[in-house]
Tab-separated table of C-alpha atoms in Angstrom:
chain	number	residue	atom	x	y	z
O	179	MET	CA	0.000	0.000	0.000
O	180	ASP	CA	1.288	3.495	-0.868
O	181	LYS	CA	2.418	5.555	2.121
O	182	GLU	CA	-0.327	8.111	1.336
O	183	PHE	CA	-2.963	5.439	1.902
O	184	SER	CA	-1.237	3.371	4.597
O	185	ASN	CA	-3.884	4.187	7.233
O	186	ILE	CA	-6.934	4.038	4.967
O	187	ARG	CA	-10.099	2.709	6.610
O	188	ILE	CA	-13.251	1.174	5.158
O	189	VAL	CA	-15.193	4.269	6.208
O	190	ASP	CA	-12.715	6.402	4.220
O	191	ILE	CA	-13.147	4.199	1.167
O	192	ALA	CA	-16.921	4.495	1.481
O	193	LYS	CA	-16.699	8.303	1.531
O	194	MET	CA	-14.352	8.383	-1.455
O	195	ALA	CA	-16.635	6.073	-3.451
O	196	GLY	CA	-19.850	7.818	-2.343
O	197	VAL	CA	-21.411	4.630	-1.004
O	198	SER	CA	-22.216	3.135	2.376
O	199	VAL	CA	-19.757	1.294	4.601
O	200	GLY	CA	-21.902	-1.827	4.189
O	201	THR	CA	-21.528	-1.651	0.419
O	202	VAL	CA	-17.739	-1.472	0.712
O	203	ASP	CA	-17.754	-4.445	3.078
O	204	ARG	CA	-19.864	-6.504	0.675
O	205	VAL	CA	-17.551	-5.719	-2.255
O	206	ILE	CA	-14.386	-6.525	-0.285
O	207	HIS	CA	-15.739	-9.852	0.942
O	208	ASN	CA	-17.689	-10.656	-2.224
O	209	ARG	CA	-20.947	-11.311	-0.418
O	210	GLY	CA	-24.464	-9.916	-0.578
O	211	ARG	CA	-26.044	-7.878	-3.369
O	212	VAL	CA	-24.320	-4.795	-4.765
O	213	SER	CA	-25.338	-2.901	-7.885
O	214	GLU	CA	-22.837	-3.036	-10.731
O	215	GLU	CA	-22.489	0.748	-10.611
O	216	ASN	CA	-21.558	0.774	-6.923
O	217	ARG	CA	-19.295	-2.235	-7.323
O	218	LYS	CA	-17.303	-0.387	-9.979
O	219	LYS	CA	-17.075	2.731	-7.819
O	220	VAL	CA	-15.749	0.784	-4.845
O	221	GLN	CA	-13.399	-1.358	-6.919
O	222	ALA	CA	-11.870	1.752	-8.499
O	223	ILE	CA	-11.081	3.189	-5.061
O	224	LEU	CA	-9.746	-0.128	-3.762
O	225	GLU	CA	-7.375	-0.362	-6.717
O	226	MET	CA	-6.294	3.252	-6.351
O	227	VAL	CA	-5.337	2.840	-2.678
O	228	HIS	CA	-3.989	-0.729	-3.186
O	229	TYR	CA	-6.255	-1.866	-0.378
O	230	GLN	CA	-5.520	-5.215	1.272
O	231	PRO	CA	-7.799	-6.727	3.940
O	232	ASN	CA	-6.239	-7.453	7.297
O	233	LEU	CA	-4.646	-10.773	6.465
O	234	MET	CA	-3.389	-11.519	9.948
O	235	ALA	CA	-6.718	-10.786	11.629
O	236	ARG	CA	-8.660	-13.011	9.281
O	237	SER	CA	-6.116	-15.826	9.359
O	238	LEU	CA	-5.749	-15.875	13.125
O	239	ALA	CA	-9.494	-15.583	13.599
O	240	SER	CA	-10.184	-18.586	11.390
O	241	LYS	CA	-7.373	-20.703	12.922
O	242	LYS	CA	-7.265	-22.545	9.616
O	243	GLN	CA	-3.930	-24.013	8.575
O	244	TYR	CA	-2.903	-23.715	4.911
O	245	HIS	CA	-0.353	-25.979	3.273
O	246	PHE	CA	1.197	-25.017	-0.065
O	247	VAL	CA	3.545	-27.130	-2.167
O	248	ALA	CA	6.129	-25.622	-4.530
O	249	ILE	CA	7.392	-28.001	-7.234
O	250	ILE	CA	10.657	-26.706	-8.703
O	251	PRO	CA	13.946	-28.087	-10.059
O	252	SER	CA	16.771	-28.913	-7.679
O	253	PHE	CA	19.770	-26.587	-7.862
O	254	THR	CA	23.236	-25.857	-6.590
O	255	GLN	CA	24.314	-22.496	-5.248
O	256	GLY	CA	24.326	-19.749	-7.857
O	257	GLU	CA	21.989	-21.481	-10.307
O	258	TYR	CA	18.818	-19.979	-11.764
O	259	TRP	CA	16.364	-21.958	-9.647
O	260	GLU	CA	18.005	-20.798	-6.447
O	261	ALA	CA	16.492	-17.353	-7.110
O	262	ILE	CA	12.996	-18.839	-7.557
O	263	SER	CA	13.481	-20.705	-4.281
O	264	GLU	CA	14.604	-17.518	-2.519
O	265	GLY	CA	11.414	-15.779	-3.648
O	266	ILE	CA	9.383	-18.634	-2.179
O	267	ASP	CA	11.356	-18.431	1.071
O	268	LYS	CA	10.733	-14.706	1.292
O	269	VAL	CA	6.965	-15.021	1.084
O	270	ALA	CA	7.041	-18.066	3.391
O	271	ALA	CA	8.692	-15.934	6.075
O	272	GLU	CA	6.059	-13.225	5.630
O	273	MET	CA	3.186	-15.706	5.844
O	274	GLU	CA	4.425	-17.889	8.694
O	275	THR	CA	2.379	-16.045	11.303
O	276	TYR	CA	-0.735	-16.401	9.133
O	277	ASN	CA	-0.974	-20.193	9.575
O	278	ILE	CA	0.685	-20.906	6.201
O	279	THR	CA	3.412	-23.459	5.609
O	280	ILE	CA	5.181	-24.194	2.320
O	281	THR	CA	6.809	-27.476	1.325
O	282	LYS	CA	9.263	-27.536	-1.578
O	283	LEU	CA	9.530	-30.637	-3.757
O	284	PHE	CA	12.526	-30.844	-6.107
O	285	PHE	CA	12.966	-32.615	-9.434
O	286	ASP	CA	15.766	-32.931	-11.988
O	287	GLN	CA	15.145	-30.349	-14.706
O	288	TYR	CA	16.795	-32.614	-17.286
O	289	ASN	CA	14.726	-35.708	-16.500
O	290	ASN	CA	10.932	-35.533	-16.679
O	291	LYS	CA	10.597	-38.895	-14.896
O	292	THR	CA	11.774	-37.273	-11.670
O	293	PHE	CA	8.909	-34.775	-11.928
O	294	ASP	CA	6.417	-37.621	-12.292
O	295	ASP	CA	7.983	-39.468	-9.378
O	296	ILE	CA	7.708	-36.629	-6.853
O	297	THR	CA	4.158	-35.673	-7.875
O	298	ARG	CA	2.702	-39.181	-8.062
O	299	ASN	CA	1.615	-39.184	-4.414
O	300	LEU	CA	1.304	-35.434	-3.994
O	301	LEU	CA	-2.271	-35.538	-2.698
O	302	ASP	CA	-1.721	-38.264	-0.119
O	303	GLU	CA	-1.383	-35.428	2.385
O	304	LYS	CA	-3.398	-32.233	2.764
O	305	VAL	CA	-2.544	-29.697	0.053
O	306	ASP	CA	-4.329	-26.347	-0.314
O	307	GLY	CA	-2.409	-24.834	-3.230
O	308	VAL	CA	0.464	-25.687	-5.563
O	309	LEU	CA	3.142	-23.697	-7.383
O	310	ILE	CA	4.487	-25.540	-10.440
O	311	ALA	CA	7.596	-24.928	-12.525
O	312	THR	CA	6.296	-25.887	-15.960
O	313	LEU	CA	9.350	-27.427	-17.582
O	314	PHE	CA	7.699	-30.626	-18.799
O	315	THR	CA	4.437	-29.888	-20.592
O	316	ASP	CA	2.847	-33.345	-20.624
O	317	SER	CA	3.692	-34.053	-16.996
O	318	VAL	CA	2.466	-30.638	-15.849
O	319	ILE	CA	-0.830	-31.044	-17.718
O	320	ARG	CA	-1.434	-34.433	-16.085
O	321	LEU	CA	-0.772	-32.940	-12.651
O	322	SER	CA	-2.947	-29.910	-13.418
O	323	GLN	CA	-5.862	-32.139	-14.380
O	324	GLU	CA	-5.531	-34.062	-11.127
O	325	LEU	CA	-5.519	-30.806	-9.162
O	326	ASP	CA	-8.586	-29.655	-11.106
O	327	ARG	CA	-10.438	-32.837	-10.123
O	328	ASN	CA	-9.612	-32.155	-6.483
O	329	GLU	CA	-10.438	-28.436	-6.754
O	330	ILE	CA	-6.952	-27.403	-5.615
O	331	PRO	CA	-5.715	-24.068	-7.050
O	332	TYR	CA	-2.320	-24.016	-8.742
O	333	VAL	CA	0.002	-21.398	-10.185
O	334	TYR	CA	2.539	-21.702	-13.002
O	335	VAL	CA	5.992	-20.107	-13.078
O	336	ASP	CA	8.828	-20.147	-15.648
O	337	SER	CA	6.624	-20.610	-18.727
O	338	ASN	CA	2.904	-20.679	-19.406
O	339	ILE	CA	0.779	-23.548	-20.715
O	340	GLU	CA	-2.408	-22.467	-22.416
O	341	GLY	CA	-5.666	-24.352	-22.159
O	342	GLN	CA	-5.278	-25.253	-18.477
O	343	HIS	CA	-7.111	-23.936	-15.423
O	344	GLN	CA	-4.174	-22.429	-13.546
O	345	LEU	CA	-5.087	-19.683	-11.106
O	346	ALA	CA	-2.278	-17.526	-12.502
O	347	TYR	CA	1.012	-17.525	-14.390
O	348	PHE	CA	4.035	-15.469	-13.382
O	349	GLY	CA	6.929	-15.255	-15.824
O	350	THR	CA	7.934	-13.949	-19.209
O	351	GLU	CA	6.446	-14.675	-22.610
O	352	SER	CA	8.942	-17.346	-23.665
O	353	TYR	CA	8.254	-16.966	-27.389
O	354	ASP	CA	8.977	-13.222	-27.244
O	355	ALA	CA	12.176	-13.903	-25.309
O	356	GLY	CA	13.266	-16.096	-28.227
O	357	VAL	CA	12.480	-13.313	-30.699
O	358	ILE	CA	14.587	-10.908	-28.643
O	359	ALA	CA	17.535	-13.313	-28.642
O	360	ALA	CA	17.356	-13.590	-32.435
O	361	ARG	CA	17.249	-9.838	-32.830
O	362	LEU	CA	20.195	-9.326	-30.483
O	363	LEU	CA	22.236	-11.785	-32.535
O	364	THR	CA	21.254	-10.761	-36.047
O	365	ASP	CA	21.877	-7.091	-35.274
O	366	ARG	CA	25.516	-8.077	-34.717
O	367	LEU	CA	25.967	-10.498	-37.624
O	368	SER	CA	26.048	-10.323	-41.373
O	369	PRO	CA	22.929	-11.825	-43.027
O	370	THR	CA	24.976	-14.744	-44.352
O	371	SER	CA	26.643	-15.754	-41.075
O	372	ASP	CA	25.823	-19.161	-39.628
O	373	ILE	CA	24.294	-19.545	-36.149
O	374	LEU	CA	24.766	-22.391	-33.701
O	375	MET	CA	21.776	-23.348	-31.514
O	376	ALA	CA	22.756	-25.487	-28.522
O	377	ARG	CA	20.439	-27.512	-26.312
O	378	ILE	CA	20.999	-29.566	-23.200
O	379	VAL	CA	20.182	-33.261	-23.591
O	380	HIS	CA	17.162	-34.303	-21.515
O	381	SER	CA	16.303	-37.749	-20.239
O	382	GLY	CA	12.807	-38.865	-21.116
O	383	LYS	CA	10.535	-37.626	-23.889
O	384	ASN	CA	9.983	-34.033	-22.792
O	385	ASP	CA	12.243	-31.094	-23.536
O	386	SER	CA	11.796	-27.909	-21.536
O	387	ASN	CA	8.526	-26.165	-22.375
O	388	GLN	CA	10.210	-22.786	-22.106
O	389	GLY	CA	13.191	-23.834	-24.232
O	390	LYS	CA	10.911	-25.014	-27.039
O	391	ASN	CA	8.934	-21.770	-26.987
O	392	ARG	CA	12.089	-19.666	-27.059
O	393	ARG	CA	13.447	-21.688	-29.958
O	394	ASP	CA	10.204	-21.227	-31.890
O	395	GLY	CA	10.347	-17.448	-31.384
O	396	PHE	CA	14.019	-17.364	-32.356
O	397	CYS	CA	13.512	-19.293	-35.594
O	398	HIS	CA	10.379	-17.357	-36.540
O	399	TYR	CA	12.223	-14.050	-36.296
O	400	LEU	CA	15.066	-15.325	-38.482
O	401	LYS	CA	12.560	-16.416	-41.119
O	402	GLU	CA	10.668	-13.131	-40.869
O	403	VAL	CA	13.769	-10.994	-41.528
O	404	GLY	CA	15.030	-13.227	-44.322
O	405	PHE	CA	18.112	-14.510	-42.548
O	406	SER	CA	20.079	-16.436	-45.181
O	407	GLY	CA	22.764	-18.082	-43.061
O	408	LYS	CA	22.644	-21.684	-41.945
O	409	LEU	CA	21.361	-22.870	-38.585
O	410	HIS	CA	23.347	-25.622	-36.885
O	411	GLU	CA	22.226	-27.549	-33.812
O	412	VAL	CA	24.296	-29.319	-31.192
O	413	GLU	CA	23.319	-31.342	-28.148
O	414	LEU	CA	25.393	-30.802	-25.009
O	415	LYS	CA	25.447	-32.412	-21.581
O	416	ILE	CA	24.996	-30.478	-18.369
O	417	SER	CA	28.036	-31.863	-16.499
O	418	ASP	CA	30.400	-33.315	-19.107
O	419	SER	CA	32.907	-30.720	-20.307
O	420	VAL	CA	35.037	-33.291	-22.135
O	421	TYR	CA	32.044	-34.432	-24.196
O	422	ASN	CA	30.911	-30.859	-24.818
O	423	PHE	CA	34.345	-29.667	-25.974
O	424	ALA	CA	34.612	-32.625	-28.369
O	425	LYS	CA	31.183	-31.919	-29.887
O	426	LEU	CA	31.869	-28.192	-30.195
O	427	ASN	CA	35.324	-28.775	-31.693
O	428	GLU	CA	33.728	-30.940	-34.362
O	429	ILE	CA	30.918	-28.576	-35.301
O	430	PHE	CA	33.094	-25.446	-35.426
O	431	GLU	CA	35.773	-27.212	-37.488
O	432	LEU	CA	33.182	-28.416	-39.990
O	433	ASN	CA	31.361	-25.071	-40.099
O	434	PRO	CA	33.793	-22.140	-39.975
O	435	GLY	CA	30.971	-19.799	-41.016
O	436	ILE	CA	29.418	-19.949	-37.528
O	437	LYS	CA	29.624	-16.414	-36.143
O	438	GLY	CA	26.691	-16.477	-33.713
O	439	ALA	CA	25.510	-18.850	-30.986
O	440	VAL	CA	22.562	-19.174	-28.626
O	441	ILE	CA	21.388	-21.522	-25.898
O	442	PHE	CA	17.802	-21.294	-24.683
O	443	ASN	CA	18.254	-21.774	-20.945
O	444	SER	CA	20.532	-20.629	-18.127
O	445	THR	CA	23.508	-22.783	-19.198
O	446	CYS	CA	24.972	-20.171	-21.539
O	447	TYR	CA	28.240	-20.497	-19.586
O	448	ILE	CA	28.814	-23.938	-21.197
O	449	LEU	CA	29.196	-22.333	-24.614
O	450	GLY	CA	30.865	-19.296	-23.087
O	451	ASN	CA	33.611	-21.308	-21.406
O	452	TYR	CA	34.332	-23.075	-24.691
O	453	LEU	CA	34.559	-19.835	-26.674
O	454	LYS	CA	36.806	-18.342	-23.992
O	455	ALA	CA	39.131	-21.360	-23.944
O	456	ARG	CA	39.373	-21.375	-27.744
O	457	GLU	CA	39.770	-17.564	-27.879
O	458	MET	CA	36.921	-17.296	-30.379
O	459	GLN	CA	36.127	-13.618	-29.818
O	460	ALA	CA	34.492	-13.302	-33.243
O	461	VAL	CA	31.553	-15.531	-32.237
O	462	LYS	CA	28.675	-13.560	-30.720
O	463	LEU	CA	26.883	-15.446	-27.941
O	464	VAL	CA	23.435	-14.719	-26.488
O	465	GLY	CA	21.887	-16.585	-23.567
O	466	TYR	CA	19.464	-16.383	-20.683
O	467	ASP	CA	19.448	-15.685	-16.964
O	468	LEU	CA	21.556	-13.714	-14.588
O	469	ILE	CA	23.362	-16.486	-12.742
O	470	GLU	CA	26.899	-15.848	-11.557
O	471	ARG	CA	28.662	-18.033	-14.122
O	472	ASN	CA	26.872	-16.191	-16.924
O	473	THR	CA	27.367	-12.681	-15.550
O	474	GLN	CA	31.103	-13.279	-15.126
O	475	LEU	CA	31.453	-14.179	-18.802
O	476	LEU	CA	29.244	-11.238	-19.772
O	477	SER	CA	31.469	-8.851	-17.801
O	478	GLU	CA	34.505	-10.299	-19.613
O	479	GLY	CA	32.899	-9.757	-23.013
O	480	VAL	CA	32.688	-13.474	-23.836
O	481	ILE	CA	28.881	-13.461	-23.720
O	482	THR	CA	27.418	-10.695	-25.875
O	483	ALA	CA	24.062	-10.350	-24.125
O	484	LEU	CA	21.908	-12.031	-21.496
O	485	ILE	CA	18.117	-12.000	-21.297
O	486	ALA	CA	16.831	-12.036	-17.712
O	487	GLN	CA	13.372	-12.629	-16.250
O	488	ARG	CA	13.411	-11.840	-12.490
O	489	PRO	CA	12.998	-15.370	-11.097
O	490	GLU	CA	12.866	-14.351	-7.420
O	491	ARG	CA	9.808	-12.240	-8.137
O	492	GLN	CA	8.163	-15.161	-9.961
O	493	GLY	CA	8.480	-17.387	-6.900
O	494	TYR	CA	7.349	-14.649	-4.540
O	495	GLU	CA	4.316	-13.503	-6.544
O	496	GLY	CA	3.275	-17.057	-7.349
O	497	ILE	CA	2.912	-18.068	-3.706
O	498	LYS	CA	1.465	-14.684	-2.777
O	499	SER	CA	-1.325	-15.129	-5.326
O	500	LEU	CA	-2.288	-18.444	-3.733
O	501	CYS	CA	-2.425	-16.740	-0.337
O	502	ASN	CA	-4.614	-13.920	-1.625
O	503	TYR	CA	-6.971	-16.332	-3.335
O	504	LEU	CA	-7.474	-18.705	-0.428
O	505	LEU	CA	-7.617	-16.079	2.297
O	506	PHE	CA	-9.508	-13.307	0.476
O	507	LYS	CA	-10.972	-15.017	-2.570
O	508	GLN	CA	-9.038	-12.436	-4.587
O	509	LYS	CA	-7.923	-13.680	-7.983
O	510	SER	CA	-4.793	-12.414	-9.694
O	511	GLU	CA	-4.765	-11.756	-13.399
O	512	LYS	CA	-4.383	-15.121	-15.092
O	513	VAL	CA	-1.266	-14.014	-16.970
O	514	ASN	CA	1.234	-11.829	-15.104
O	515	LEU	CA	4.203	-11.068	-17.336
O	516	MET	CA	7.552	-10.234	-15.790
O	517	PRO	CA	9.845	-7.734	-17.520
O	518	ILE	CA	12.237	-9.155	-20.109
O	519	ASP	CA	15.537	-7.509	-19.204
O	520	ILE	CA	18.387	-7.224	-21.713
O	521	LEU	CA	21.812	-7.156	-20.090
O	522	LEU	CA	24.985	-6.041	-21.851
O	523	ARG	CA	28.489	-5.684	-20.530
O	524	GLU	CA	27.961	-1.916	-20.324
O	525	ASN	CA	24.817	-1.948	-18.155
O	526	LEU	CA	25.403	-5.086	-16.088
O	527	LYS	CA	26.718	-3.374	-12.939
O	528	TYR	CA	23.766	-0.981	-12.828
O	529	TYR	CA	21.287	-3.832	-13.095
O	530	LEU	CA	23.009	-5.933	-10.427
O	531	ASN	CA	22.872	-2.963	-8.051
O	532	ASN	CA	19.161	-2.399	-8.595
O	533	LYS	CA	17.539	-5.678	-9.622
O	534	LEU	CA	14.313	-6.615	-7.848
């Protein structure tokens, strides 16, 4: 709530809207009959003052316990998903006194079977709401349908899946992020240069939902602008530098026209470390996410640009929307797009000092 309105009362809202206190109460709690005209008047004032009901009072009065589950990839320190987890931890600390607990379940982001394994018995215990990282489309849809049958609200982060009944999505538009990557590269290349697209090998049948959407946006932009160079693809492994160097040696030796490269997830450092070791300064590299290994290579000029998406805020807002819905019956917008931030060597330090 803005400082100007920090002490706003229901009686003040009623005066500002020109309605009775009872009308304001009925709108806030979505009960009783209110004319559409008065509802709009009250809602406009509520939005203007960023009014929030007294969460603690209602939660403590009800004595109800809420249990949320956050399903996200496992991570090591400094990786992308650590920031999502930190956002969840932040809102968990804020909500602890409101009878809310959050359990995190972790899966391997390169193996969709691990997602299925940890969610198979999800509803054996009481669950009131679920946050889902939507890496594996088929698996996430199956889980979503089960949650629908049990009338349990769920929120998506990382990338959206249309046609489902998620309460809300918090993240970027993955397709647009792919378009931006293509534009960042082609603006720095001749129209006849070749581009290398790298992907991390996944176990199981599902690739990352977000990675596929980014790739689609990337390729569409190249087609739209009449890019006449060749596209080359290479599969890399997340923790096998010897294998990766051998594959990259082969593809660059066979295709000396490669002057641009992209990878559609946070592992841009894999390509970056190779280009640095081989002193291939002429190859422009674009990737995603502001993890430490990427930002170091960006600051050194090895990575040309990074596209960031504020993961901590995704985790925070995702859980917060579940809280607001279950405690207040307040729905978020179904699609809540995070900013797509473009980071260059020249503006990196300013962003790191001010990122949300």
